[in-house]
Coordinates of C-alpha atoms in Angstrom, one line a residue:
M1426 CA 31.6 -34.9 -10.5
A1427 CA 28.7 -33.5 -12.5
R1428 CA 29.6 -30.9 -15.2
L1429 CA 27.9 -28.6 -17.6
I1430 CA 29.6 -28.6 -21.1
L1431 CA 28.9 -25.2 -22.7
A1432 CA 29.3 -24.6 -26.4
T1433 CA 30.9 -21.3 -27.1
A1434 CA 32.3 -19.5 -30.2
E1435 CA 35.8 -20.6 -29.1
G1436 CA 35.0 -24.2 -28.4
Q1437 CA 33.7 -26.2 -25.4
Q1438 CA 33.9 -25.1 -21.8
A1439 CA 33.4 -27.6 -18.9
I1440 CA 32.0 -26.1 -15.7
D1441 CA 31.9 -28.2 -12.5
L1442 CA 28.4 -27.9 -10.9
R1443 CA 27.9 -26.8 -7.4
P1444 CA 24.9 -28.1 -5.3
T1445 CA 23.0 -25.0 -6.5
N1446 CA 23.8 -23.2 -9.7
S1447 CA 22.1 -20.2 -11.2
L1448 CA 22.4 -19.5 -15.0
G1449 CA 21.8 -16.1 -16.6
R1450 CA 23.2 -12.8 -17.9
H1451 CA 23.7 -11.1 -14.5
P1452 CA 27.2 -11.3 -13.0
N1453 CA 25.8 -12.5 -9.7
N1454 CA 24.9 -15.9 -11.3
T1455 CA 27.2 -18.8 -10.6
I1456 CA 27.3 -19.5 -14.3
Q1457 CA 27.2 -16.2 -16.3
L1458 CA 26.2 -16.5 -20.0
L1459 CA 27.2 -14.1 -22.7
D1460 CA 23.9 -14.2 -24.6
K1461 CA 21.6 -11.3 -25.3
I1462 CA 18.6 -13.6 -25.5
V1463 CA 19.2 -15.2 -22.1
S1464 CA 17.4 -13.5 -19.1
K1465 CA 19.4 -12.0 -16.2
E1466 CA 18.2 -15.0 -14.1
H1467 CA 17.2 -17.7 -16.5
C1468 CA 17.1 -21.0 -14.6
I1469 CA 18.5 -23.0 -11.7
L1470 CA 20.3 -26.3 -11.6
E1471 CA 20.2 -27.8 -8.1
L1472 CA 21.2 -31.1 -6.6
R1473 CA 18.4 -33.2 -4.9
D1474 CA 18.9 -36.7 -3.6
G1475 CA 22.0 -37.1 -5.6
R1476 CA 20.6 -36.0 -9.0
F1477 CA 20.4 -32.5 -10.6
I1478 CA 17.0 -30.8 -11.3
L1479 CA 16.6 -28.0 -13.8
R1480 CA 14.2 -25.4 -12.4
Y1481 CA 12.6 -23.0 -14.9
L1482 CA 12.3 -19.3 -13.7
G1483 CA 9.7 -18.1 -16.2
S1484 CA 12.0 -16.6 -18.9
L1485 CA 10.0 -15.5 -21.9
N1486 CA 12.5 -17.1 -24.3
G1487 CA 12.1 -20.4 -22.5
T1488 CA 14.5 -23.2 -21.6
Y1489 CA 14.6 -26.4 -23.6
V1490 CA 15.9 -29.9 -22.7
N1491 CA 16.4 -32.1 -25.7
G1492 CA 14.1 -29.8 -27.7
E1493 CA 11.3 -29.9 -25.3
R1494 CA 10.4 -26.7 -23.4
V1495 CA 10.6 -27.0 -19.6
R1496 CA 7.5 -25.7 -17.9
G1497 CA 8.4 -26.2 -14.2
E1498 CA 11.1 -28.6 -13.2
Q1499 CA 12.8 -31.4 -15.0
L1500 CA 15.2 -34.2 -13.9
L1501 CA 18.4 -34.1 -15.9
R1502 CA 19.9 -37.3 -17.3
H1503 CA 23.4 -38.0 -18.6
G1504 CA 23.9 -36.4 -22.0
D1505 CA 20.8 -34.2 -22.0
E1506 CA 21.1 -31.1 -24.2
I1507 CA 20.0 -27.8 -22.7
A1508 CA 19.2 -24.7 -24.8
L1509 CA 18.9 -21.2 -23.3
G1510 CA 18.4 -18.5 -25.9
S1511 CA 21.3 -19.1 -28.3
T1512 CA 23.4 -20.9 -25.7
R1513 CA 23.8 -24.7 -25.9
A1514 CA 25.0 -27.0 -23.1
R1515 CA 25.1 -30.7 -22.3
Y1516 CA 24.7 -32.3 -18.9
D1517 CA 27.4 -34.7 -17.8
D1518 CA 26.8 -36.6 -14.6
G1519 CA 30.3 -37.9 -14.6
S1520 CA 29.3 -41.5 -15.1
G1521 CA 31.2 -41.9 -18.4
P1522 CA 31.6 -40.5 -22.0
L1523 CA 28.7 -38.4 -23.3
P1524 CA 26.3 -40.2 -25.7
P1525 CA 25.7 -38.8 -29.1
P1526 CA 23.4 -35.7 -29.2
P1527 CA 19.7 -36.6 -29.4
I1528 CA 18.2 -36.7 -32.9
G1529 CA 14.7 -37.1 -34.2
P1530 CA 11.5 -35.3 -33.4
G1531 CA 11.9 -32.7 -30.8
A1532 CA 15.7 -32.7 -31.0
V1533 CA 17.8 -29.5 -31.2
Q1534 CA 17.6 -29.1 -35.0
H1535 CA 13.8 -28.8 -34.7
M1536 CA 13.9 -26.0 -32.3
P1537 CA 12.6 -22.6 -33.3
P1538 CA 15.0 -20.3 -35.2
S1539 CA 15.2 -17.9 -32.3
A1540 CA 16.9 -20.5 -30.2
A1541 CA 19.5 -21.5 -32.8
P1542 CA 23.1 -20.6 -32.2
T1543 CA 24.2 -17.4 -34.0
W1544 CA 27.9 -16.8 -33.7
Q1545 CA 29.4 -13.6 -35.1
P1546 CA 33.1 -13.3 -36.0
A1547 CA 35.3 -11.6 -33.5
H1548 CA 36.7 -9.1 -36.0
T1549 CA 34.3 -7.4 -38.5
A1550 CA 34.5 -4.2 -40.3
S1551 CA 33.0 -1.3 -38.4
P1552 CA 30.8 1.3 -40.1
P1553 CA 32.0 5.0 -40.3
I1554 CA 31.8 6.7 -36.9
E1555 CA 30.5 10.2 -36.5
P1556 CA 31.9 12.5 -33.7
R1557 CA 30.0 12.3 -30.5
P1558 CA 30.3 14.0 -27.1
L1559 CA 32.3 12.1 -24.4
V1560 CA 30.7 11.6 -21.1
T1561 CA 32.8 10.0 -18.4
P1562 CA 32.0 9.7 -14.7
P1563 CA 34.1 11.0 -11.8
L1564 CA 33.9 7.6 -10.2
A1565 CA 35.1 7.5 -6.6
A1566 CA 36.9 4.2 -6.3
H1567 CA 36.1 2.6 -2.9
S1568 CA 34.8 5.9 -1.7
P1569 CA 32.0 6.1 0.9
Q1570 CA 30.9 9.3 -0.7
L1571 CA 30.1 7.5 -4.0
G1572 CA 26.4 7.2 -3.3
T1573 CA 26.1 10.8 -2.3
Q1574 CA 27.9 11.9 -5.5
L1575 CA 25.6 9.7 -7.6
L1576 CA 22.5 11.1 -6.1
A1577 CA 23.7 14.7 -6.4
A1578 CA 24.6 14.1 -10.0
I1579 CA 21.2 12.6 -10.8
A1580 CA 19.4 15.5 -9.1
N1581 CA 21.5 18.0 -11.0
P1582 CA 22.2 16.7 -14.5
A1583 CA 23.7 20.1 -15.5
S1584 CA 26.5 19.7 -13.0
T1585 CA 29.6 18.9 -15.1
R1586 CA 33.4 19.3 -14.9
A1587 CA 36.0 19.7 -17.6
G1588 CA 38.2 16.8 -18.5
I1589 CA 40.7 15.7 -21.1
A1590 CA 40.2 17.0 -24.7
G1591 CA 36.8 18.6 -24.0
T1592 CA 35.6 15.6 -22.0
R1593 CA 32.5 16.3 -20.0
I1594 CA 32.1 14.6 -16.6
D1595 CA 28.5 13.6 -16.2
M1596 CA 26.6 11.1 -14.0
N1597 CA 23.3 10.8 -15.8
D1598 CA 23.6 7.1 -16.5
A1599 CA 24.8 6.3 -13.0
T1600 CA 21.6 4.3 -12.0
R1601 CA 21.4 2.0 -14.9
A1602 CA 21.4 -1.7 -14.2
I1603 CA 24.3 -3.8 -15.7
G1604 CA 23.0 -6.0 -18.5
T1605 CA 24.7 -8.8 -20.3
Q1606 CA 28.3 -9.0 -19.2
I1607 CA 30.9 -11.5 -18.1
A1608 CA 33.5 -11.1 -15.4
V1609 CA 36.6 -12.9 -16.7
Q1610 CA 39.3 -14.2 -14.4
T1611 CA 42.4 -15.0 -16.5
K1612 CA 43.5 -18.6 -16.1
G1613 CA 47.2 -17.9 -16.1
F1614 CA 49.8 -20.0 -17.9
L1615 CA 49.3 -23.7 -17.5
P1616 CA 52.3 -26.1 -17.1
F1617 CA 53.3 -27.4 -20.5
E1618 CA 52.2 -30.9 -19.6
G1619 CA 48.7 -29.7 -19.1
A1620 CA 48.6 -27.1 -21.8
S1621 CA 50.0 -29.5 -24.4
Q1622 CA 46.7 -31.5 -24.2
D1623 CA 44.8 -28.3 -25.0
P1624 CA 45.8 -26.7 -28.4
Q1625 CA 43.4 -23.9 -27.8
Q1626 CA 45.0 -23.0 -24.5
L1627 CA 48.5 -23.2 -26.1
R1628 CA 47.4 -20.8 -28.8
L1629 CA 46.0 -18.4 -26.2
D1630 CA 49.1 -18.6 -24.0
Y1631 CA 51.3 -17.9 -27.1
E1632 CA 49.1 -14.9 -28.1
R1633 CA 49.3 -13.5 -24.6
L1634 CA 53.1 -13.9 -24.5
R1635 CA 53.5 -12.3 -27.9
I1636 CA 51.3 -9.3 -27.1
T1637 CA 53.0 -8.8 -23.7
W1638 CA 56.4 -8.9 -25.4
E1639 CA 55.4 -6.4 -28.0
L1640 CA 53.9 -4.2 -25.4
T1641 CA 57.1 -4.3 -23.3
R1642 CA 59.2 -3.6 -26.4
D1643 CA 57.0 -0.6 -27.4
I1644 CA 56.4 1.1 -24.1
G1645 CA 58.7 -0.4 -21.6
L1646 CA 61.2 2.5 -21.7
E1647 CA 58.6 5.3 -21.8
R1648 CA 58.8 7.5 -18.7
D1649 CA 56.4 10.3 -19.7
L1650 CA 53.0 9.2 -18.3
D1651 CA 50.8 10.8 -21.0
Q1652 CA 52.8 9.4 -23.8
L1653 CA 52.9 6.0 -22.0
L1654 CA 49.1 5.9 -21.8
D1655 CA 48.7 6.9 -25.5
K1656 CA 51.2 4.2 -26.5
I1657 CA 49.2 1.6 -24.5
L1658 CA 46.0 2.4 -26.4
L1659 CA 47.9 2.3 -29.7
A1660 CA 49.4 -1.1 -28.9
L1661 CA 46.0 -2.5 -27.8
F1662 CA 44.4 -1.3 -31.1
K1663 CA 46.9 -3.6 -32.9
F1664 CA 45.5 -6.7 -31.1
V1665 CA 41.8 -5.9 -30.6
N1666 CA 39.3 -4.6 -33.2
A1667 CA 38.0 -1.8 -31.0
D1668 CA 36.8 1.4 -32.4
R1669 CA 37.4 3.6 -29.3
G1670 CA 39.5 3.5 -26.2
V1671 CA 39.9 5.4 -23.0
I1672 CA 42.3 5.0 -20.1
L1673 CA 41.2 6.5 -16.8
L1674 CA 43.5 6.9 -13.8
R1675 CA 42.8 7.5 -10.1
D1676 CA 43.5 11.0 -8.8
D1677 CA 44.8 11.6 -5.2
D1678 CA 41.1 11.9 -4.1
T1679 CA 40.5 8.4 -5.5
T1680 CA 38.4 9.8 -8.4
L1681 CA 38.8 8.2 -11.8
R1682 CA 39.4 10.7 -14.6
P1683 CA 40.2 10.2 -18.3
R1684 CA 43.9 10.6 -19.1
A1685 CA 44.2 9.2 -22.6
V1686 CA 41.6 8.9 -25.5
R1687 CA 42.0 7.3 -28.9
R1688 CA 39.7 6.5 -31.8
R1689 CA 40.5 4.1 -34.6
D1690 CA 39.3 6.6 -37.2
G1691 CA 41.9 9.1 -36.0
T1692 CA 39.4 11.9 -35.1
D1693 CA 39.6 13.7 -31.8
A1694 CA 35.8 13.4 -31.1
P1695 CA 35.1 12.4 -27.5
I1696 CA 33.8 9.1 -26.4
Q1697 CA 30.8 8.0 -24.3
I1698 CA 31.3 5.5 -21.5
S1699 CA 29.0 4.0 -18.8
S1700 CA 29.6 4.9 -15.2
T1701 CA 27.6 1.9 -14.1
I1702 CA 29.9 -0.6 -15.8
L1703 CA 33.0 1.3 -14.7
N1704 CA 31.7 1.3 -11.1
H1705 CA 31.2 -2.5 -11.3
V1706 CA 34.8 -3.0 -12.7
V1707 CA 36.4 -1.0 -9.9
K1708 CA 34.3 -2.4 -7.1
E1709 CA 34.7 -6.0 -8.1
R1710 CA 38.2 -5.6 -9.5
A1711 CA 37.2 -7.8 -12.4
S1712 CA 37.1 -7.4 -16.2
V1713 CA 33.7 -7.0 -17.9
L1714 CA 32.5 -7.6 -21.4
T1715 CA 29.2 -6.2 -22.7
H1716 CA 27.9 -8.1 -25.7
D1717 CA 25.1 -5.8 -26.8
A1718 CA 24.8 -2.6 -24.8
A1719 CA 21.7 -1.3 -26.5
M1720 CA 19.9 -4.5 -25.6
D1721 CA 21.5 -4.8 -22.2
F1722 CA 20.4 -1.3 -21.1
A1723 CA 17.0 -1.3 -22.8
A1724 CA 15.2 -2.0 -19.5
S1725 CA 16.6 1.1 -18.0
K1726 CA 16.4 3.2 -21.2
G1727 CA 20.1 3.4 -21.8
K1728 CA 19.8 6.3 -24.2
S1729 CA 23.5 7.2 -24.2
M1730 CA 24.3 3.6 -25.4
I1731 CA 21.8 3.9 -28.2
L1732 CA 22.6 7.5 -29.3
N1733 CA 26.4 6.8 -29.2
R1734 CA 26.1 3.4 -30.9
I1735 CA 28.0 1.5 -28.2
S1736 CA 27.3 -2.1 -28.9
S1737 CA 30.2 -4.1 -27.6
A1738 CA 32.5 -3.0 -24.8
M1739 CA 35.4 -4.3 -22.7
V1740 CA 36.3 -2.7 -19.5
V1741 CA 39.4 -3.9 -17.5
P1742 CA 40.8 -2.7 -14.2
L1743 CA 44.4 -1.5 -14.1
L1744 CA 45.5 -3.6 -11.2
H1745 CA 49.1 -4.4 -10.5
D1746 CA 49.1 -5.1 -6.8
R1747 CA 45.7 -5.9 -5.1
E1748 CA 46.9 -4.5 -1.8
R1749 CA 47.5 -1.1 -3.5
G1750 CA 44.1 -1.1 -5.1
V1751 CA 42.9 -0.2 -8.6
L1752 CA 45.1 2.3 -10.4
G1753 CA 42.5 3.0 -13.1
A1754 CA 40.5 1.4 -15.8
L1755 CA 40.8 0.6 -19.5
W1756 CA 37.7 1.0 -21.7
L1757 CA 37.5 -0.4 -25.2
D1758 CA 34.2 -0.4 -27.3
S1759 CA 32.9 -0.9 -30.8
E1760 CA 29.7 -0.2 -32.7
A1761 CA 29.5 -3.8 -33.9
L1762 CA 27.4 -6.4 -32.1
A1763 CA 29.3 -9.3 -30.4
Q1764 CA 32.6 -7.7 -31.5
F1765 CA 34.5 -9.1 -28.6
Q1766 CA 34.7 -12.7 -27.3
P1767 CA 36.0 -14.0 -24.0
K1768 CA 39.4 -14.7 -25.6
D1769 CA 39.7 -11.1 -26.5
L1770 CA 38.8 -10.0 -23.0
E1771 CA 41.3 -12.5 -21.5
I1772 CA 44.1 -11.2 -23.7
V1773 CA 43.3 -7.5 -22.9
T1774 CA 43.1 -8.3 -19.2
A1775 CA 46.6 -9.8 -19.4
V1776 CA 47.9 -6.8 -21.3
A1777 CA 46.2 -4.4 -18.9
S1778 CA 48.1 -6.1 -16.0
Q1779 CA 51.4 -5.5 -17.8
A1780 CA 50.3 -1.9 -18.6
A1781 CA 49.4 -1.3 -14.9
M1782 CA 52.9 -2.3 -13.9
F1783 CA 54.4 0.3 -16.3
I1784 CA 51.9 2.9 -15.1
E1785 CA 52.7 2.2 -11.5
N1786 CA 56.4 2.3 -12.1
T1787 CA 56.1 5.6 -13.8
L1788 CA 54.0 7.0 -11.0
L1789 CA 56.4 5.7 -8.4
Q1790 CA 59.3 7.3 -10.3
K1791 CA 57.6 10.7 -10.3
K1792 CA 56.9 10.3 -6.6
V1793 CA 60.5 9.5 -5.8
E1794 CA 61.6 12.5 -7.9
K1795 CA 59.2 14.7 -6.0
E1796 CA 60.4 13.4 -2.6
I1797 CA 64.0 14.1 -3.6
V1798 CA 63.1 17.7 -4.3
L1799 CA 61.1 18.0 -1.1
R1800 CA 63.9 16.4 0.9
E1801 CA 66.4 18.8 -0.6
R1802 CA 64.2 21.8 0.2
F1803 CA 63.2 20.7 3.7
S1804 CA 66.8 19.7 4.6
R1805 CA 67.8 23.3 4.1
L1806 CA 65.3 24.4 6.7
V1807 CA 65.2 21.8 9.3
A1808 CA 67.2 18.9 10.7
P1809 CA 67.3 15.8 8.5
N1810 CA 65.2 13.7 10.8
V1811 CA 62.5 16.4 10.9
A1812 CA 62.7 16.8 7.2
E1813 CA 62.1 13.0 6.8
Q1814 CA 58.9 13.3 9.0
M1815 CA 57.6 16.1 6.8
I1816 CA 58.3 14.2 3.6
L1817 CA 56.5 11.1 5.0
G1818 CA 53.5 13.2 5.8
K1819 CA 53.8 12.8 9.6
L1820 CA 54.2 16.6 9.9
E1821 CA 51.9 18.9 8.0
V1822 CA 53.4 22.0 6.5
K1823 CA 51.0 24.1 4.5
K1824 CA 50.6 27.7 3.4
G1825 CA 49.3 30.0 6.1
G1826 CA 50.2 30.7 9.7
V1827 CA 49.6 29.0 13.0
L1828 CA 49.8 30.8 16.4
L1829 CA 52.4 29.3 18.8
N1830 CA 52.4 30.6 22.3
D1831 CA 55.8 29.2 23.2
C1832 CA 58.5 29.6 20.6
T1833 CA 62.2 30.4 21.1
V1834 CA 63.7 32.6 18.4
F1835 CA 67.5 32.9 17.8
N1836 CA 69.4 35.7 16.0
S1837 CA 73.1 36.1 15.4
D1838 CA 75.3 38.4 13.3
I1839 CA 78.9 39.1 12.8
R1840 CA 80.4 42.2 14.5
G1841 CA 82.3 44.6 12.3
F1842 CA 81.3 42.8 9.2
T1843 CA 80.6 46.0 7.2
A1844 CA 84.1 47.4 7.9
M1845 CA 85.6 44.0 7.1
S1846 CA 83.9 43.7 3.7
E1847 CA 85.0 47.2 2.6
G1848 CA 88.6 46.2 2.3
T1849 CA 88.2 42.6 1.2
P1850 CA 87.4 41.3 -2.3
A1851 CA 83.7 40.2 -2.7
E1852 CA 84.7 36.6 -3.7
E1853 CA 86.7 36.2 -0.5
I1854 CA 83.8 37.5 1.6
V1855 CA 81.4 35.0 -0.1
D1856 CA 83.8 32.1 0.5
M1857 CA 84.2 33.2 4.2
L1858 CA 80.4 33.4 4.7
N1859 CA 79.8 30.1 3.2
D1860 CA 82.4 28.4 5.4
Y1861 CA 81.0 30.2 8.5
F1862 CA 77.3 29.4 7.7
E1863 CA 78.1 25.7 7.0
R1864 CA 79.5 25.3 10.5
M1865 CA 76.7 27.3 12.2
V1866 CA 73.9 25.5 10.4
D1867 CA 75.4 22.1 11.2
T1868 CA 75.4 23.0 14.9
L1869 CA 71.8 24.4 14.6
F1870 CA 70.5 21.1 13.1
K1871 CA 72.4 19.2 15.8
Y1872 CA 69.9 20.6 18.3
E1873 CA 66.9 20.3 15.9
G1874 CA 66.4 23.9 15.3
T1875 CA 64.6 25.3 12.2
L1876 CA 66.6 27.6 10.0
D1877 CA 64.5 30.6 9.1
K1878 CA 66.8 32.7 6.9
F1879 CA 70.2 34.2 6.3
M1880 CA 70.2 38.0 6.5
G1881 CA 73.5 39.2 5.1
D1882 CA 75.9 38.1 7.7
G1883 CA 73.1 37.2 10.2
I1884 CA 71.3 33.9 10.9
M1885 CA 67.7 33.6 12.2
A1886 CA 66.4 30.3 13.5
F1887 CA 63.7 29.1 15.9
W1888 CA 62.7 26.2 18.1
G1889 CA 59.1 25.0 18.6
A1890 CA 58.0 24.4 15.0
P1891 CA 57.4 22.3 13.1
V1892 CA 58.4 20.0 16.0
A1893 CA 58.0 21.2 19.5
H1894 CA 59.9 19.9 22.5
P1895 CA 59.5 20.7 26.2
D1896 CA 63.1 21.9 26.4
D1897 CA 63.2 24.0 23.2
A1898 CA 64.7 27.0 25.1
V1899 CA 67.5 24.8 26.5
R1900 CA 68.2 23.4 23.1
C1901 CA 68.5 26.9 21.6
V1902 CA 70.9 28.2 24.3
Q1903 CA 73.0 25.0 24.1
C1904 CA 73.2 25.6 20.4
A1905 CA 74.3 29.2 20.9
L1906 CA 77.1 28.1 23.3
D1907 CA 78.2 25.4 20.9
Q1908 CA 78.3 27.9 18.0
V1909 CA 80.6 30.1 20.1
E1910 CA 83.0 27.1 20.5
V1911 CA 82.8 26.2 16.8
L1912 CA 83.5 29.9 15.9
G1913 CA 86.6 29.7 18.1
Q1914 CA 87.9 26.7 16.1
F1915 CA 87.0 28.5 12.8
N1916 CA 89.0 31.6 13.9
R1917 CA 92.0 29.5 14.9
M1918 CA 92.0 28.1 11.4
R1919 CA 91.7 31.6 9.9
V1920 CA 94.6 32.8 12.0
Q1921 CA 96.8 30.0 10.6
Q1922 CA 95.8 31.2 7.1
G1923 CA 96.7 34.8 7.9
R1924 CA 93.1 35.9 7.7
P1925 CA 91.1 38.1 10.1
T1926 CA 88.9 36.5 12.8
L1927 CA 85.2 36.9 13.3
A1928 CA 83.2 38.0 16.3
V1929 CA 79.5 37.2 16.7
G1930 CA 76.8 38.4 19.0
I1931 CA 73.7 36.3 19.7
G1932 CA 70.2 37.2 21.0
V1933 CA 67.5 34.8 22.2
H1934 CA 63.9 35.5 23.2
T1935 CA 60.8 33.3 23.9
G1936 CA 57.2 34.1 23.4
S1937 CA 54.2 34.0 21.0
V1938 CA 54.7 34.0 17.2
V1939 CA 52.8 33.1 14.1
V1940 CA 54.6 30.4 12.2
G1941 CA 53.9 29.1 8.7
Y1942 CA 54.6 29.5 5.0
V1943 CA 54.6 33.1 3.9
G1944 CA 55.0 34.4 0.3
S1945 CA 53.5 33.9 -3.1
S1946 CA 52.4 30.7 -4.8
K1947 CA 55.7 30.5 -6.6
A1948 CA 58.0 31.4 -3.7
L1949 CA 57.3 30.5 -0.1
S1950 CA 59.3 30.8 3.0
Y1951 CA 58.8 29.0 6.3
T1952 CA 59.2 31.6 8.9
V1953 CA 58.0 33.1 12.2
I1954 CA 56.4 36.5 12.5
G1955 CA 55.6 38.6 15.6
D1956 CA 57.0 40.7 18.4
T1957 CA 59.0 37.7 19.7
A1958 CA 61.1 37.6 16.5
N1959 CA 61.6 41.4 16.6
T1960 CA 62.7 41.3 20.3
S1961 CA 65.2 38.5 19.6
A1962 CA 66.8 40.6 16.8
R1963 CA 67.0 43.6 19.2
L1964 CA 68.7 41.5 21.9
C1965 CA 71.2 40.3 19.2
S1966 CA 72.0 43.9 18.3
S1967 CA 72.6 44.8 22.0
A1968 CA 75.0 41.8 22.5
L1969 CA 78.7 42.4 22.5
A1970 CA 81.1 40.1 20.6
G1971 CA 81.0 36.6 22.1
Q1972 CA 77.9 37.2 24.2
V1973 CA 74.7 35.1 24.2
V1974 CA 72.1 37.5 25.5
V1975 CA 68.7 36.0 26.6
S1976 CA 65.5 37.6 27.8
E1977 CA 63.9 37.1 31.2
M1978 CA 61.2 35.0 29.5
T1979 CA 63.8 32.6 28.0
L1980 CA 65.8 32.5 31.3
A1981 CA 62.7 31.3 33.1
R1982 CA 62.6 28.2 30.8
L1983 CA 66.2 27.2 31.3
G1984 CA 65.6 25.7 34.8
G1985 CA 68.9 27.0 36.3
R1986 CA 70.9 24.8 33.9
F1987 CA 73.3 27.6 32.9
E1988 CA 75.5 30.1 34.6
V1989 CA 74.4 33.6 33.7
E1990 CA 75.2 37.2 34.5
E1991 CA 72.6 39.9 34.4
L1992 CA 73.4 42.8 32.2
D1993 CA 72.2 46.3 32.6
A1994 CA 68.6 46.8 31.6
R1995 CA 68.3 48.5 28.3
S1996 CA 65.5 50.1 26.4
L1997 CA 65.2 48.2 23.1
K1998 CA 63.8 49.7 19.9
G1999 CA 60.0 49.4 20.0
K2000 CA 59.9 48.9 23.8
E2001 CA 58.7 51.5 26.2
K2002 CA 60.3 50.1 29.3
P2003 CA 63.9 48.9 29.8
M2004 CA 64.2 45.2 29.3
R2005 CA 66.1 42.8 31.6
R2006 CA 69.0 41.0 29.8
F2007 CA 71.1 38.1 30.8
N2008 CA 74.4 36.9 29.3
V2009 CA 74.7 33.1 29.3
L2010 CA 78.3 32.2 30.3
R2011 CA 78.3 28.4 30.3
E2012 CA 76.5 25.2 31.3
K2013 CA 76.7 24.5 35.1
T2014 CA 79.2 21.7 35.9
T2015 CA 77.4 20.9 39.1
L2016 CA 74.3 19.7 37.3
P2017 CA 74.1 16.5 35.2
S2018 CA 75.4 17.2 31.8
V2019 CA 72.8 17.2 29.1
S2020 CA 73.7 15.3 25.9
R2021 CA 74.6 17.6 23.1
S2022 CA 73.1 15.2 20.5
P2023 CA 69.5 15.5 19.5
V2024 CA 66.8 13.7 21.4

């Protein structure tokens, strides 16, 4: 198979040729070159009749084959040396070993100086850095609103938002074209048999293992997210000669925002980054290296790159699981030209993958802790299965009220409780109430009722929110009858202990209510408000010990399932006319029994 042998600062790289190959700086090329002199689309290598042709695309810096400038098209022969800017390559048609490089007139050594290779060490001293403003973009990862946000930001440059450590969020450079950059896909670890034949690959694998081990040792046990991000930057500065670093994480709205910033000089001056490069990294999920930002962005007047002296930059996506998407991005830059090489980018990409795992684990731990708190709170209000749906987001519970036209409200309280508490120690009263409430609430949740509140010795609950069922009124009345039975068992236990028994009256009413979270931002209560709740409380007050008193509206929803007796109509507080009341005695035995377990 035909190959192109590229000469790089780190040795030779062999690339198998496709039928059509484009060479240039732009990442869309099939062979992307890290060379500031090479054009974005420099030349084409294409297969014709079994042989490769080099097609010149008009680059001002020219393309040379064996020292001769190509004016249109040229047939390539085995061993031909190709020069594009400062990049050197040899063509291998696969027929055998490459011949010695051509020498003599017109050979490579006679090329103009502008075409000669100019390598710069990967690690050079950086000049002093003056403080500069940080501009970072609120980049919407995979968001359909991204284009709208970019256009709005361009139309209104003054529109900014506050970020970390005085960071300004600006979109002024959002329309710049990406210049010289290379998207690196890490090769992974080769089997020893294959790597042993490549000392350079062995050194790279060893370096990646060493760095990953040190990163794991330094930050593996950190659980505070902000400290974790800062330690990641600190660890990376040990391995890469970057002057500045920024870690951005995705918010709940998929916007990337800076969460950690570090400068090698130790100052807290903010850092400038490019939204265009960041957008490319997140969209393509690929690492990017910019060799000379001032040159790369010259065509689009990249003033921010020039003013902030950003010359070399590496940007890597924080990606642990491709199905979960990009967690964020890691930005490293330097003022020195050609400060980073592909080896540096491959190492940083490997480290970023390890860091992404730590970040995701930390975020998942915080999510689990939050769910535990939510589950504990919700489980005190609603049945466990309903609480689970609320935690999973299947049921929305938010501050504010919603009008419900059909809600059944339950109220109960202990008869003679005031007199009982006067002659009983407070500790004993509290223990008695806790035992009583435990049994009543278990019964309430059995029928998927929602606990509203405890009011002294009273209980308020309702059916119809956050989950509504067509038989909510039946569930409520069945719960009330079961509570009467459970109370009887509780009283028998108290008699054996030589303690006084309890008597309870229950009132149930159905109608319209407003349900939702009510309170302050620091203390909210999920409750129902309205005349239906007040009427239920009045019916409870009118009930004698052991009675389950329901209104005519509730009775109409019971479908003849229960045996009832009508009580005398009574004028309730707040009602002008006497209200019909019904005492529920028991469930009818002539009808099919309804399961007492939740549906």
